[in-house]
PDB file of C-alpha atoms in Angstrom:
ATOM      1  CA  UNK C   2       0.000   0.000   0.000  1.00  0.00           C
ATOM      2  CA  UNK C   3       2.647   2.266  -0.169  1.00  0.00           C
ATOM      3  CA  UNK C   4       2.346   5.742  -2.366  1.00  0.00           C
ATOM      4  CA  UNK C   5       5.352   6.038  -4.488  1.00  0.00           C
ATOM      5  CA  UNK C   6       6.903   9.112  -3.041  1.00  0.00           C
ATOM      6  CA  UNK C   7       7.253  11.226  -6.137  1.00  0.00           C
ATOM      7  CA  UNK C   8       3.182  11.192  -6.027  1.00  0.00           C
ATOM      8  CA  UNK C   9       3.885  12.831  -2.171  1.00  0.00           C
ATOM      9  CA  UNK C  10       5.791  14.998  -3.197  1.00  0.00           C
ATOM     10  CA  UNK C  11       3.998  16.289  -6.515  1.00  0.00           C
ATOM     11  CA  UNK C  12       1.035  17.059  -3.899  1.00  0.00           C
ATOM     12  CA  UNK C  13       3.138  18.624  -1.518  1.00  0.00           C
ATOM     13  CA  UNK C  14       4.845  21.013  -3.793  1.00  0.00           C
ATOM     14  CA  UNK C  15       1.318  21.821  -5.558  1.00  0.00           C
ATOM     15  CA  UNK C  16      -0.195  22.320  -2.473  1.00  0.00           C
ATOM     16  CA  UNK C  17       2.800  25.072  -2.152  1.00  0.00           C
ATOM     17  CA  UNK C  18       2.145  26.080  -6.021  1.00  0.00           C
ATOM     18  CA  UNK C  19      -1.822  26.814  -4.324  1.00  0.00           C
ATOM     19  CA  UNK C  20      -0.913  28.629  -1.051  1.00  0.00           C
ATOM     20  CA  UNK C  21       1.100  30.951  -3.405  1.00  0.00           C
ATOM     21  CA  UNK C  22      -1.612  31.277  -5.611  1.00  0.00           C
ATOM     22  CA  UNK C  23      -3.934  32.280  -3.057  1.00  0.00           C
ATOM     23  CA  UNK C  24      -1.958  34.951  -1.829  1.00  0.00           C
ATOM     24  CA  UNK C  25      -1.730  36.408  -5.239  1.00  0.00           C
ATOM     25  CA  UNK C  26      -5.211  36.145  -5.739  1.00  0.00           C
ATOM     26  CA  UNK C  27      -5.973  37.449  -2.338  1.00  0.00           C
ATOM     27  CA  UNK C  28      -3.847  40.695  -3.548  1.00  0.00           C
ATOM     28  CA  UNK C  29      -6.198  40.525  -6.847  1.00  0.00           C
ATOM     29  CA  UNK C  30      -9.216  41.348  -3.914  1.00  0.00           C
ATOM     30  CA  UNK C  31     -10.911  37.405  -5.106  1.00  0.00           C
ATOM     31  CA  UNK C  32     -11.324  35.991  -1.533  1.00  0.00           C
ATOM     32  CA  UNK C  33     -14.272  33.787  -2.711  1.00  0.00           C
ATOM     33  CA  UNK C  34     -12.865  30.932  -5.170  1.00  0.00           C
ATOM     34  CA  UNK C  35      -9.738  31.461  -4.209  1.00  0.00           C
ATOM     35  CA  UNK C  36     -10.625  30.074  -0.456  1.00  0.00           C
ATOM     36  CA  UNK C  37     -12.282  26.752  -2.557  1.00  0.00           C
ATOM     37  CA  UNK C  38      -8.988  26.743  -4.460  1.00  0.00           C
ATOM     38  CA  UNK C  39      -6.754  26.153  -1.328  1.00  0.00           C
ATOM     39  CA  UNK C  40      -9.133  24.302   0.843  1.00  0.00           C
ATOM     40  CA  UNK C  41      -8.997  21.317  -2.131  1.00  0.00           C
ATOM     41  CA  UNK C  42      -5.473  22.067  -3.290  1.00  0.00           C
ATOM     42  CA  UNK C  43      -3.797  21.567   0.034  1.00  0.00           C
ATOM     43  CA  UNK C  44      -6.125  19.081   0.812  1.00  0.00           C
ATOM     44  CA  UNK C  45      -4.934  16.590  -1.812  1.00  0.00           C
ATOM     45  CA  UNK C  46      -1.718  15.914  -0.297  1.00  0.00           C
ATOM     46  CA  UNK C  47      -3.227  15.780   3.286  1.00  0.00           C
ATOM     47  CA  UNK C  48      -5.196  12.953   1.780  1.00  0.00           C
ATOM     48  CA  UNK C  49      -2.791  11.332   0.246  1.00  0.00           C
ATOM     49  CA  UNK C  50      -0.966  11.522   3.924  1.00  0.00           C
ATOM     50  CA  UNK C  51      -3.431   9.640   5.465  1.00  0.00           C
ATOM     51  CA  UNK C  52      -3.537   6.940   3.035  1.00  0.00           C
ATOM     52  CA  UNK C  53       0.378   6.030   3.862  1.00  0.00           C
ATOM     53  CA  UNK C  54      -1.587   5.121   7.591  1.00  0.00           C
ATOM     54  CA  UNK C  55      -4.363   3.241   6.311  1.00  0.00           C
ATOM     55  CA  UNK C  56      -5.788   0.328   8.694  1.00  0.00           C
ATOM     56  CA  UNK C  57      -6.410  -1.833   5.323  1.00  0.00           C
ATOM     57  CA  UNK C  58      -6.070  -1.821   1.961  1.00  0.00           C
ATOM     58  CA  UNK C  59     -10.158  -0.290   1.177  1.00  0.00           C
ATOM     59  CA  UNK C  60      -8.930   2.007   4.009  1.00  0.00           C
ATOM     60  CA  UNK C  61      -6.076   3.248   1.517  1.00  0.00           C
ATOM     61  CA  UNK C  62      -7.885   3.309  -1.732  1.00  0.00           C
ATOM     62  CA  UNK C  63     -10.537   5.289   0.122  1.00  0.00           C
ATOM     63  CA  UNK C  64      -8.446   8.119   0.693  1.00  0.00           C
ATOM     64  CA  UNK C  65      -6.376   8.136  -2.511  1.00  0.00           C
ATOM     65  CA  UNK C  66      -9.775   8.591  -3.946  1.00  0.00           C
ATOM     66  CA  UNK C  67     -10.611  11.613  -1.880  1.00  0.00           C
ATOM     67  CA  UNK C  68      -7.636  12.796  -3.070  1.00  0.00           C
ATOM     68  CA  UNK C  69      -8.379  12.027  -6.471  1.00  0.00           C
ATOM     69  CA  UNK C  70     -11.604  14.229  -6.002  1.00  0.00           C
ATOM     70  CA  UNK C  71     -10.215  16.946  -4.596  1.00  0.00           C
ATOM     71  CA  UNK C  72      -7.587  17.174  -7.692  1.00  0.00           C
ATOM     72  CA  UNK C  73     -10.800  17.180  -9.772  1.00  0.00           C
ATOM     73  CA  UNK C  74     -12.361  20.333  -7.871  1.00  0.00           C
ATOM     74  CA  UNK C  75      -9.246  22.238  -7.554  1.00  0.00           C
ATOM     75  CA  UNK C  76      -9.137  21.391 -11.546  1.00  0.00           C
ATOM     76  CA  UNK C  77     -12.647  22.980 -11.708  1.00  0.00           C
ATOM     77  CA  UNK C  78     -11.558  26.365  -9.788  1.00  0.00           C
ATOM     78  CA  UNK C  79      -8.425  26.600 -11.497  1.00  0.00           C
ATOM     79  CA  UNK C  80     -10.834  26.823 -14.639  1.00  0.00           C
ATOM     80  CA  UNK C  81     -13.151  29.067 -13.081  1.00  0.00           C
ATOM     81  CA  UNK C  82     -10.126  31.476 -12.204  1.00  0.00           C
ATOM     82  CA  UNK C  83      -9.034  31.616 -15.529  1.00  0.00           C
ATOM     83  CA  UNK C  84     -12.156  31.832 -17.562  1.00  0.00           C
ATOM     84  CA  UNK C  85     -13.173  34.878 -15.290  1.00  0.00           C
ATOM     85  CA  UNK C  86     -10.152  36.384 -16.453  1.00  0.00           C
ATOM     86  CA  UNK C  87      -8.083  36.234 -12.643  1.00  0.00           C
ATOM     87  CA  UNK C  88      -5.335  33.555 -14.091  1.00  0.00           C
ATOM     88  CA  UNK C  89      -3.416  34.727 -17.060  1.00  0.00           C
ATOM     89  CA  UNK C  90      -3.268  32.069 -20.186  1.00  0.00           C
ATOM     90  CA  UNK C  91       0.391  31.162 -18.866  1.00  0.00           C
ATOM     91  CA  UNK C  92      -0.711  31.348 -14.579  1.00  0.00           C
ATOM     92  CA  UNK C  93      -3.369  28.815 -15.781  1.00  0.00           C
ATOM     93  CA  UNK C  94      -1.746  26.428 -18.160  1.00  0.00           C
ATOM     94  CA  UNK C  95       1.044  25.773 -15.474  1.00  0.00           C
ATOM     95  CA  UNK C  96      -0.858  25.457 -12.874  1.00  0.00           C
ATOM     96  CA  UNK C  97      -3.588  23.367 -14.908  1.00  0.00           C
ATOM     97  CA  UNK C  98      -0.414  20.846 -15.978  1.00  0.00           C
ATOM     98  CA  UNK C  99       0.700  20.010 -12.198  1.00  0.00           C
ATOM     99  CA  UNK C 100      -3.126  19.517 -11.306  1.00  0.00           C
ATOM    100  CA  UNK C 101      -3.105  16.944 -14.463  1.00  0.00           C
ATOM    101  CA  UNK C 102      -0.259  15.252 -13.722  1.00  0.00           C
ATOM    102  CA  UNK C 103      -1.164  14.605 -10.427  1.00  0.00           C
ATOM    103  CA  UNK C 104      -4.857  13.184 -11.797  1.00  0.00           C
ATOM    104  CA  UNK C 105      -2.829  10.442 -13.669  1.00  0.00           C
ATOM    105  CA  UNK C 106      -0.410   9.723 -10.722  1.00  0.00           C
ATOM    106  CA  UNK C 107      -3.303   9.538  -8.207  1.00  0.00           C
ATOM    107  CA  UNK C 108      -5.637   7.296 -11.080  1.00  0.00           C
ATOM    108  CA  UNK C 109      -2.723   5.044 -11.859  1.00  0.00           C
ATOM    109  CA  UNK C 110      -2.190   4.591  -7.620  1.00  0.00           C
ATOM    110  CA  UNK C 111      -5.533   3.692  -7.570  1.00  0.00           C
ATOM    111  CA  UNK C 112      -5.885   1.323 -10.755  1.00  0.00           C
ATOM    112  CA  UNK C 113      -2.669  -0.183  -9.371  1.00  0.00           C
ATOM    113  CA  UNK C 114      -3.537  -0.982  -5.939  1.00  0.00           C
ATOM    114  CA  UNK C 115      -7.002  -2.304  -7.286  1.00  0.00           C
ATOM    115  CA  UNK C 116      -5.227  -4.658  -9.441  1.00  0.00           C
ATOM    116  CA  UNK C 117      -2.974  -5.864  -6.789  1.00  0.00           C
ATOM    117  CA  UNK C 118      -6.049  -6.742  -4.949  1.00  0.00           C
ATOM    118  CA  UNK C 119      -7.498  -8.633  -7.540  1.00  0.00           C
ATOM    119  CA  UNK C 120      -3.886 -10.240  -7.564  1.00  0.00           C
ATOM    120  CA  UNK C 121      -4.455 -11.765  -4.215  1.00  0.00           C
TER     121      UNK C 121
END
């Protein structure tokens, strides 16, 4: 059950990439979506966290899915940012790129482990 540690650490430094961009947007005067943004942005990694100390396997897949989820909102603010014109074309596609990559880490965890199960 253990996340490969380059998926940690993509969440950890996006979750940094998101506190940044909250400050920024928080100096833009958007205090609305920008909250959203960092309460599922940081909270991807936390997830991810607390799947490393998973009673069981279900217990573990549980919470990479959360975290899974939460990529997907932050995804959907990162959009709304940008299409209401507070991300730049270049703020957005970087950001947007990180948030993707860490959609296929987290869905290729999860296909992974729930092959391994099927292993058993």
């Amino acid at each position: 059950m253990a996340v490969e540690s380059l998926t940690l650490e993509k969440s950890k430094d996006f979750a940094i990439r998101i506190v940044k961009l909250y400050k920024y947007l928080k100096d833009k005067h958007e205090f609305i979506l920008s909250k959203q943004l960092l309460r599922s942005g940081t909270s991807i990694g936390a997830n991810l966290s607390e799947a490393i100390y998973g009673i069981s396997r279900n217990d573990f897949l549980a919470k990479v899915y959360i975290s899974l989820k939460e990529c997907a909102e932050t995804k959907y603010w990162l959009e709304i940012l940008y299409r209401t014109g507070y991300l730049s074309d270049n703020e957005y596609t970087s950001i947007d790129e990180d948030c993707t990559e860490l959609i296929k880490l987290l869905t290729s965890t999860a296909k992974t482990t729930r092959q391994n199960d099927k292993d058993l």
